[in-house]
Amino acid sequence: MTSFSSAGPAEYSQAPSRARLWLVFALVTCAFTTIYITQPVLPILEAQFAVSPSAASLTVSAVILGMALTTLPIGALADRYPARILMLTGGGVVALMSGLCAVTQSFPALVALRFVQGASIPALTTCIAAWLARSLPLAALNVAMGTYVSATVAGGLAGRLLAGWAFPPAHWRDAFVAAAGALAVFTVLATYRLPDRPVPAAPAVARRPPLRALLARRVPWLAGVAAFGAFGAFSTAFNYFPFRLSRPPWNLSTATITALYLVYVAGLFMGPFAGRLGNRYGNGAVMVAGALVLAGALALTFVVAMPTLIVSLVALCAGFFAIHATAVGALNRDVTTARGRANALYTLFYYAGGAVGIAVAGELYAYVGWAGVMGACLAMTLLPLAAGVALFRSHVA
């Protein structure tokens, strides 16, 4: 396939400039803004469309499910073709679907459109992760991936603030329009300003298909298991917080609940910081610490006191992003070829955990309330804990 890059060989040998990295992170931020845009207004959707809490949550879990289903095929494409065309296509579809979400009056149509958005987002995120892995020297990869994770944090925060704060909650449709415009702008900029790196060929001695070879490796499995459990616990807790906090004994307004998402700022710092700690102490050790912090934060959510709630939310973000940054760092340090597929496999585990967690916890919430949600989340934290112990004992990554 013809490359659209005009960069010469000398440019490929250099690390990306700071300006290009900021452009990458702006695009990732816009992509993740789309994922969580309905989360703070789930009670509003519940009332406007006359659906249950678990049904309203489909506007988030449908996106996550779509991402899980397409991440491997798109990862395979990222290993074969220039990133530009994939990014342009994915960004265009996601922006178009946002526009349609803003005008639809049908709840099933809204969920279907959100699913299509999710199915298209890996064309942005997986391709960008593979681009970074191709562009950076190994010594810089842990910190760079941690910074990439920080961009996902910024996007998650922006999506929640956009629908629940920047626009009045009842005007959540306007948030979709704003998100579509920003994504379209940065997609076009990234498409024409980021040089495509040559896709490295697999070694001639590698006889097995790349996916089978990846599945035979220990670190990709451990990173995927950690991602499944960590994101499952984290996304489930934050998905049902609006229902928990808008009802007794909290009775908080949508604006107040949305303001609490500012704790996401902790993740902006934790991503790169966890990468540096991983370089010093090992990714396994940092992952274990993150899992313990995550579990403790979940337990604190039972205390009905605003200071304790804020502490628990900050710790929830810190623990999760420590796990996420070290898992993706360990993966990309271990894999030297087929990085698009490796990151796609990781993303599959990651978003499958979120979809499973939200679905299971929704049923438990209907029967036993917040205790059921937290029970599911705490059970999922055992996965990154076990993966971290395994990485630490094997002295890898």
Tab-separated table of N, CA, C and O in Angstrom, residues 277-370:
chain	number	residue	atom	x	y	z
A	277	LEU	N	8.569	4.760	38.001
A	277	LEU	CA	8.700	3.773	39.080
A	277	LEU	C	8.926	2.380	38.512
A	277	LEU	O	9.689	1.582	39.074
A	278	GLY	N	8.246	2.081	37.385
A	278	GLY	CA	8.443	0.790	36.746
A	278	GLY	C	9.865	0.600	36.273
A	278	GLY	O	10.436	-0.491	36.364
A	279	ASN	N	10.478	1.677	35.750
A	279	ASN	CA	11.887	1.607	35.336
A	279	ASN	C	12.797	1.309	36.516
A	279	ASN	O	13.802	0.615	36.384
A	280	ARG	N	12.442	1.851	37.677
A	280	ARG	CA	13.322	1.729	38.849
A	280	ARG	C	13.095	0.444	39.628
A	280	ARG	O	14.054	-0.230	40.036
A	281	TYR	N	11.825	0.107	39.881
A	281	TYR	CA	11.523	-1.026	40.758
A	281	TYR	C	10.965	-2.247	40.022
A	281	TYR	O	10.826	-3.320	40.617
A	282	GLY	N	10.635	-2.078	38.754
A	282	GLY	CA	10.021	-3.173	38.004
A	282	GLY	C	8.523	-2.957	37.870
A	282	GLY	O	7.866	-2.536	38.830
A	283	ASN	N	8.001	-3.250	36.704
A	283	ASN	CA	6.571	-3.049	36.474
A	283	ASN	C	5.707	-3.941	37.357
A	283	ASN	O	4.602	-3.559	37.751
A	284	GLY	N	6.193	-5.133	37.673
A	284	GLY	CA	5.416	-6.044	38.517
A	284	GLY	C	5.183	-5.480	39.906
A	284	GLY	O	4.067	-5.531	40.439
A	285	ALA	N	6.221	-4.921	40.515
A	285	ALA	CA	6.098	-4.362	41.856
A	285	ALA	C	5.127	-3.188	41.879
A	285	ALA	O	4.292	-3.058	42.791
A	286	VAL	N	5.219	-2.320	40.881
A	286	VAL	CA	4.324	-1.167	40.821
A	286	VAL	C	2.888	-1.622	40.579
A	286	VAL	O	1.931	-1.057	41.129
A	287	MET	N	2.710	-2.668	39.785
A	287	MET	CA	1.377	-3.182	39.523
A	287	MET	C	0.736	-3.741	40.796
A	287	MET	O	-0.455	-3.532	41.059
A	288	VAL	N	1.507	-4.444	41.602
A	288	VAL	CA	0.995	-4.968	42.877
A	288	VAL	C	0.555	-3.812	43.781
A	288	VAL	O	-0.535	-3.832	44.379
A	289	ALA	N	1.398	-2.792	43.890
A	289	ALA	CA	1.052	-1.641	44.720
A	289	ALA	C	-0.209	-0.967	44.211
A	289	ALA	O	-1.094	-0.580	45.001
A	290	GLY	N	-0.325	-0.827	42.901
A	290	GLY	CA	-1.526	-0.212	42.331
A	290	GLY	C	-2.783	-1.005	42.629
A	290	GLY	O	-3.839	-0.426	42.918
A	291	ALA	N	-2.700	-2.332	42.564
A	291	ALA	CA	-3.866	-3.170	42.849
A	291	ALA	C	-4.302	-3.037	44.303
A	291	ALA	O	-5.506	-2.995	44.606
A	292	LEU	N	-3.350	-2.957	45.219
A	292	LEU	CA	-3.685	-2.802	46.635
A	292	LEU	C	-4.335	-1.443	46.901
A	292	LEU	O	-5.301	-1.337	47.669
A	293	VAL	N	-3.805	-0.405	46.264
A	293	VAL	CA	-4.403	0.932	46.413
A	293	VAL	C	-5.812	0.943	45.831
A	293	VAL	O	-6.745	1.512	46.430
A	294	LEU	N	-5.997	0.303	44.689
A	294	LEU	CA	-7.313	0.246	44.054
A	294	LEU	C	-8.331	-0.458	44.947
A	294	LEU	O	-9.457	0.017	45.133
A	295	ALA	N	-7.949	-1.582	45.532
A	295	ALA	CA	-8.864	-2.314	46.414
A	295	ALA	C	-9.219	-1.498	47.658
A	295	ALA	O	-10.387	-1.457	48.081
A	296	GLY	N	-8.229	-0.844	48.248
A	296	GLY	CA	-8.500	-0.012	49.413
A	296	GLY	C	-9.431	1.141	49.086
A	296	GLY	O	-10.327	1.487	49.880
A	297	ALA	N	-9.259	1.743	47.910
A	297	ALA	CA	-10.119	2.845	47.499
A	297	ALA	C	-11.567	2.387	47.322
A	297	ALA	O	-12.510	3.097	47.708
A	298	LEU	N	-11.758	1.218	46.748
A	298	LEU	CA	-13.114	0.679	46.577
A	298	LEU	C	-13.794	0.458	47.927
A	298	LEU	O	-14.980	0.763	48.098
A	299	ALA	N	-13.050	-0.051	48.896
A	299	ALA	CA	-13.622	-0.291	50.225
A	299	ALA	C	-14.050	1.018	50.885
A	299	ALA	O	-15.066	1.074	51.595
A	300	LEU	N	-13.310	2.100	50.640
A	300	LEU	CA	-13.632	3.388	51.257
A	300	LEU	C	-14.935	3.993	50.738
A	300	LEU	O	-15.497	4.885	51.384
A	301	THR	N	-15.424	3.543	49.588
A	301	THR	CA	-16.640	4.150	49.033
A	301	THR	C	-17.881	3.852	49.877
A	301	THR	O	-18.920	4.483	49.673
A	302	PHE	N	-17.777	2.927	50.814
A	302	PHE	CA	-18.921	2.640	51.684
A	302	PHE	C	-19.103	3.698	52.772
A	302	PHE	O	-20.156	3.776	53.401
A	303	VAL	N	-18.071	4.506	53.010
A	303	VAL	CA	-18.143	5.538	54.045
A	303	VAL	C	-18.883	6.749	53.477
A	303	VAL	O	-18.484	7.315	52.465
A	304	VAL	N	-19.969	7.153	54.143
A	304	VAL	CA	-20.777	8.274	53.666
A	304	VAL	C	-20.262	9.566	54.295
A	304	VAL	O	-20.792	10.060	55.301
A	305	ALA	N	-19.200	10.099	53.716
A	305	ALA	CA	-18.609	11.360	54.161
A	305	ALA	C	-17.852	11.937	52.980
A	305	ALA	O	-17.047	11.229	52.355
A	306	MET	N	-18.093	13.202	52.657
A	306	MET	CA	-17.506	13.784	51.461
A	306	MET	C	-15.976	13.739	51.455
A	306	MET	O	-15.376	13.377	50.427
A	307	PRO	N	-15.270	14.097	52.541
A	307	PRO	CA	-13.796	14.010	52.499
A	307	PRO	C	-13.302	12.595	52.190
A	307	PRO	O	-12.352	12.416	51.414
A	308	THR	N	-13.954	11.598	52.792
A	308	THR	CA	-13.557	10.211	52.540
A	308	THR	C	-13.851	9.816	51.101
A	308	THR	O	-13.062	9.104	50.465
A	309	LEU	N	-14.977	10.289	50.571
A	309	LEU	CA	-15.328	9.993	49.189
A	309	LEU	C	-14.271	10.546	48.243
A	309	LEU	O	-13.830	9.858	47.305
A	310	ILE	N	-13.845	11.783	48.475
A	310	ILE	CA	-12.838	12.405	47.606
A	310	ILE	C	-11.525	11.629	47.679
A	310	ILE	O	-10.882	11.358	46.657
A	311	VAL	N	-11.119	11.263	48.888
A	311	VAL	CA	-9.893	10.474	49.049
A	311	VAL	C	-10.000	9.152	48.303
A	311	VAL	O	-9.063	8.718	47.614
A	312	SER	N	-11.155	8.502	48.430
A	312	SER	CA	-11.326	7.200	47.774
A	312	SER	C	-11.276	7.335	46.253
A	312	SER	O	-10.702	6.484	45.566
A	313	LEU	N	-11.847	8.421	45.718
A	313	LEU	CA	-11.844	8.613	44.271
A	313	LEU	C	-10.438	8.909	43.747
A	313	LEU	O	-10.038	8.411	42.689
A	314	VAL	N	-9.692	9.730	44.484
A	314	VAL	CA	-8.312	10.010	44.086
A	314	VAL	C	-7.482	8.726	44.109
A	314	VAL	O	-6.719	8.431	43.175
A	315	ALA	N	-7.639	7.943	45.170
A	315	ALA	CA	-6.897	6.684	45.277
A	315	ALA	C	-7.328	5.693	44.196
A	315	ALA	O	-6.504	4.931	43.667
A	316	LEU	N	-8.615	5.711	43.863
A	316	LEU	CA	-9.128	4.838	42.810
A	316	LEU	C	-8.421	5.136	41.488
A	316	LEU	O	-7.982	4.230	40.772
A	317	CYS	N	-8.300	6.433	41.168
A	317	CYS	CA	-7.616	6.836	39.939
A	317	CYS	C	-6.126	6.498	39.994
A	317	CYS	O	-5.561	5.970	39.032
A	318	ALA	N	-5.492	6.798	41.119
A	318	ALA	CA	-4.058	6.547	41.240
A	318	ALA	C	-3.744	5.061	41.099
A	318	ALA	O	-2.813	4.659	40.377
A	319	GLY	N	-4.504	4.210	41.787
A	319	GLY	CA	-4.268	2.772	41.714
A	319	GLY	C	-4.493	2.222	40.321
A	319	GLY	O	-3.679	1.446	39.798
A	320	PHE	N	-5.599	2.645	39.691
A	320	PHE	CA	-5.898	2.126	38.362
A	320	PHE	C	-4.848	2.536	37.336
A	320	PHE	O	-4.349	1.712	36.563
A	321	PHE	N	-4.494	3.815	37.317
A	321	PHE	CA	-3.575	4.276	36.287
A	321	PHE	C	-2.148	3.782	36.523
A	321	PHE	O	-1.361	3.675	35.577
A	322	ALA	N	-1.813	3.466	37.766
A	322	ALA	CA	-0.525	2.817	38.021
A	322	ALA	C	-0.501	1.434	37.367
A	322	ALA	O	0.489	1.034	36.735
A	323	ILE	N	-1.600	0.701	37.503
A	323	ILE	CA	-1.687	-0.628	36.883
A	323	ILE	C	-1.659	-0.516	35.365
A	323	ILE	O	-0.913	-1.225	34.674
A	324	HIS	N	-2.477	0.383	34.837
A	324	HIS	CA	-2.600	0.532	33.383
A	324	HIS	C	-1.269	0.932	32.750
A	324	HIS	O	-0.833	0.343	31.747
A	325	ALA	N	-0.602	1.928	33.327
A	325	ALA	CA	0.658	2.403	32.755
A	325	ALA	C	1.739	1.328	32.800
A	325	ALA	O	2.495	1.154	31.834
A	326	THR	N	1.835	0.596	33.909
A	326	THR	CA	2.874	-0.427	34.007
A	326	THR	C	2.552	-1.640	33.130
A	326	THR	O	3.462	-2.275	32.589
A	327	ALA	N	1.272	-1.957	32.978
A	327	ALA	CA	0.903	-3.087	32.123
A	327	ALA	C	1.239	-2.796	30.663
A	327	ALA	O	1.836	-3.626	29.969
A	328	VAL	N	0.857	-1.613	30.179
A	328	VAL	CA	1.134	-1.288	28.781
A	328	VAL	C	2.632	-1.071	28.568
A	328	VAL	O	3.179	-1.386	27.496
A	329	GLY	N	3.322	-0.576	29.588
A	329	GLY	CA	4.766	-0.443	29.496
A	329	GLY	C	5.456	-1.789	29.418
A	329	GLY	O	6.364	-1.996	28.600
A	330	ALA	N	5.029	-2.733	30.279
A	330	ALA	CA	5.607	-4.080	30.261
A	330	ALA	C	5.380	-4.755	28.920
A	330	ALA	O	6.272	-5.412	28.364
A	331	LEU	N	4.187	-4.587	28.375
A	331	LEU	CA	3.852	-5.206	27.098
A	331	LEU	C	4.777	-4.706	25.986
A	331	LEU	O	5.361	-5.493	25.248
A	332	ASN	N	4.912	-3.396	25.871
A	332	ASN	CA	5.671	-2.840	24.757
A	332	ASN	C	7.174	-2.989	24.925
A	332	ASN	O	7.917	-2.896	23.950
A	333	ARG	N	7.635	-3.209	26.135
A	333	ARG	CA	9.045	-3.531	26.327
A	333	ARG	C	9.334	-4.982	25.950
A	333	ARG	O	10.444	-5.318	25.535
A	334	ASP	N	8.329	-5.838	26.107
A	334	ASP	CA	8.529	-7.264	25.841
A	334	ASP	C	8.388	-7.606	24.364
A	334	ASP	O	9.091	-8.478	23.851
A	335	VAL	N	7.495	-6.916	23.660
A	335	VAL	CA	7.191	-7.249	22.267
A	335	VAL	C	8.014	-6.358	21.340
A	335	VAL	O	8.022	-5.140	21.492
A	336	THR	N	8.689	-6.969	20.399
A	336	THR	CA	9.548	-6.203	19.484
A	336	THR	C	9.014	-6.176	18.058
A	336	THR	O	9.444	-5.365	17.249
A	337	THR	N	8.098	-7.066	17.700
A	337	THR	CA	7.464	-7.046	16.387
A	337	THR	C	5.956	-7.172	16.576
A	337	THR	O	5.483	-7.522	17.650
A	338	ALA	N	5.198	-6.892	15.515
A	338	ALA	CA	3.732	-6.974	15.547
A	338	ALA	C	3.163	-6.172	16.717
A	338	ALA	O	2.254	-6.623	17.403
A	339	ARG	N	3.688	-4.966	16.920
A	339	ARG	CA	3.240	-4.184	18.075
A	339	ARG	C	1.803	-3.709	17.922
A	339	ARG	O	1.119	-3.495	18.912
A	340	GLY	N	1.355	-3.514	16.678
A	340	GLY	CA	-0.038	-3.145	16.491
A	340	GLY	C	-0.959	-4.227	17.033
A	340	GLY	O	-1.913	-3.961	17.768
A	341	ARG	N	-0.662	-5.481	16.699
A	341	ARG	CA	-1.478	-6.584	17.184
A	341	ARG	C	-1.306	-6.795	18.687
A	341	ARG	O	-2.258	-7.150	19.384
A	342	ALA	N	-0.105	-6.562	19.190
A	342	ALA	CA	0.119	-6.716	20.631
A	342	ALA	C	-0.703	-5.704	21.421
A	342	ALA	O	-1.361	-6.049	22.407
A	343	ASN	N	-0.696	-4.447	20.968
A	343	ASN	CA	-1.485	-3.431	21.649
A	343	ASN	C	-2.980	-3.661	21.453
A	343	ASN	O	-3.788	-3.346	22.322
A	344	ALA	N	-3.347	-4.218	20.305
A	344	ALA	CA	-4.748	-4.549	20.073
A	344	ALA	C	-5.209	-5.660	21.012
A	344	ALA	O	-6.324	-5.616	21.546
A	345	LEU	N	-4.347	-6.668	21.218
A	345	LEU	CA	-4.691	-7.745	22.139
A	345	LEU	C	-4.868	-7.200	23.553
A	345	LEU	O	-5.809	-7.568	24.268
A	346	TYR	N	-3.963	-6.318	23.945
A	346	TYR	CA	-4.076	-5.676	25.263
A	346	TYR	C	-5.388	-4.906	25.369
A	346	TYR	O	-6.105	-4.999	26.373
A	347	THR	N	-5.711	-4.145	24.326
A	347	THR	CA	-6.944	-3.356	24.334
A	347	THR	C	-8.171	-4.242	24.387
A	347	THR	O	-9.185	-3.895	25.014
A	348	LEU	N	-8.100	-5.409	23.733
A	348	LEU	CA	-9.215	-6.359	23.793
A	348	LEU	C	-9.477	-6.782	25.226
A	348	LEU	O	-10.626	-6.748	25.707
A	349	PHE	N	-8.427	-7.197	25.939
A	349	PHE	CA	-8.584	-7.565	27.342
A	349	PHE	C	-9.113	-6.385	28.152
A	349	PHE	O	-10.012	-6.538	28.993
A	350	TYR	N	-8.550	-5.215	27.902
A	350	TYR	CA	-8.882	-4.001	28.652
A	350	TYR	C	-10.374	-3.683	28.569
A	350	TYR	O	-11.058	-3.558	29.591
A	351	TYR	N	-10.881	-3.592	27.343
A	351	TYR	CA	-12.274	-3.188	27.187
A	351	TYR	C	-13.252	-4.332	27.412
A	351	TYR	O	-14.406	-4.093	27.803
A	352	ALA	N	-12.810	-5.557	27.204
A	352	ALA	CA	-13.670	-6.684	27.571
A	352	ALA	C	-13.917	-6.671	29.076
A	352	ALA	O	-15.035	-6.931	29.543
A	353	GLY	N	-12.876	-6.331	29.854
A	353	GLY	CA	-13.058	-6.222	31.297
A	353	GLY	C	-14.066	-5.163	31.663
A	353	GLY	O	-14.920	-5.366	32.545
A	354	GLY	N	-14.008	-4.004	30.982
A	354	GLY	CA	-14.975	-2.950	31.262
A	354	GLY	C	-16.389	-3.362	30.916
A	354	GLY	O	-17.327	-3.118	31.691
A	355	ALA	N	-16.577	-3.985	29.744
A	355	ALA	CA	-17.913	-4.401	29.330
A	355	ALA	C	-18.484	-5.460	30.267
A	355	ALA	O	-19.655	-5.399	30.673
A	356	VAL	N	-17.660	-6.442	30.640
A	356	VAL	CA	-18.114	-7.499	31.545
A	356	VAL	C	-18.433	-6.917	32.923
A	356	VAL	O	-19.473	-7.231	33.527
A	357	GLY	N	-17.547	-6.061	33.431
A	357	GLY	CA	-17.766	-5.492	34.747
A	357	GLY	C	-19.046	-4.689	34.834
A	357	GLY	O	-19.843	-4.843	35.772
A	358	ILE	N	-19.288	-3.819	33.853
A	358	ILE	CA	-20.494	-2.985	33.860
A	358	ILE	C	-21.749	-3.840	33.742
A	358	ILE	O	-22.751	-3.602	34.423
A	359	ALA	N	-21.712	-4.863	32.881
A	359	ALA	CA	-22.887	-5.716	32.693
A	359	ALA	C	-23.211	-6.519	33.951
A	359	ALA	O	-24.365	-6.563	34.400
A	360	VAL	N	-22.192	-7.154	34.537
A	360	VAL	CA	-22.421	-7.970	35.736
A	360	VAL	C	-22.846	-7.097	36.909
A	360	VAL	O	-23.801	-7.422	37.636
A	361	ALA	N	-22.167	-5.985	37.094
A	361	ALA	CA	-22.498	-5.109	38.219
A	361	ALA	C	-23.882	-4.496	38.072
A	361	ALA	O	-24.554	-4.217	39.074
A	362	GLY	N	-24.337	-4.291	36.828
A	362	GLY	CA	-25.681	-3.764	36.622
A	362	GLY	C	-26.748	-4.690	37.170
A	362	GLY	O	-27.718	-4.248	37.789
A	363	GLU	N	-26.556	-5.979	36.942
A	363	GLU	CA	-27.506	-6.949	37.481
A	363	GLU	C	-27.427	-6.996	39.010
A	363	GLU	O	-28.451	-7.063	39.698
A	364	LEU	N	-26.212	-6.961	39.539
A	364	LEU	CA	-26.058	-6.994	40.994
A	364	LEU	C	-26.629	-5.727	41.645
A	364	LEU	O	-27.208	-5.788	42.726
A	365	TYR	N	-26.468	-4.586	40.971
A	365	TYR	CA	-26.982	-3.326	41.510
A	365	TYR	C	-28.495	-3.365	41.637
A	365	TYR	O	-29.076	-2.818	42.591
A	366	ALA	N	-29.140	-4.029	40.689
A	366	ALA	CA	-30.607	-4.112	40.719
A	366	ALA	C	-31.108	-4.908	41.914
A	366	ALA	O	-32.225	-4.684	42.396
A	367	TYR	N	-30.285	-5.833	42.429
A	367	TYR	CA	-30.738	-6.716	43.512
A	367	TYR	C	-30.168	-6.341	44.877
A	367	TYR	O	-30.879	-6.394	45.885
A	368	VAL	N	-28.894	-5.980	44.920
A	368	VAL	CA	-28.278	-5.720	46.237
A	368	VAL	C	-27.639	-4.345	46.335
A	368	VAL	O	-26.950	-4.048	47.317
A	369	GLY	N	-27.846	-3.493	45.337
A	369	GLY	CA	-27.380	-2.125	45.427
A	369	GLY	C	-25.869	-1.985	45.311
A	369	GLY	O	-25.186	-2.781	44.657
A	370	TRP	N	-25.347	-0.958	45.980
A	370	TRP	CA	-23.931	-0.613	45.865
A	370	TRP	C	-23.005	-1.737	46.339
A	370	TRP	O	-21.907	-1.907	45.815
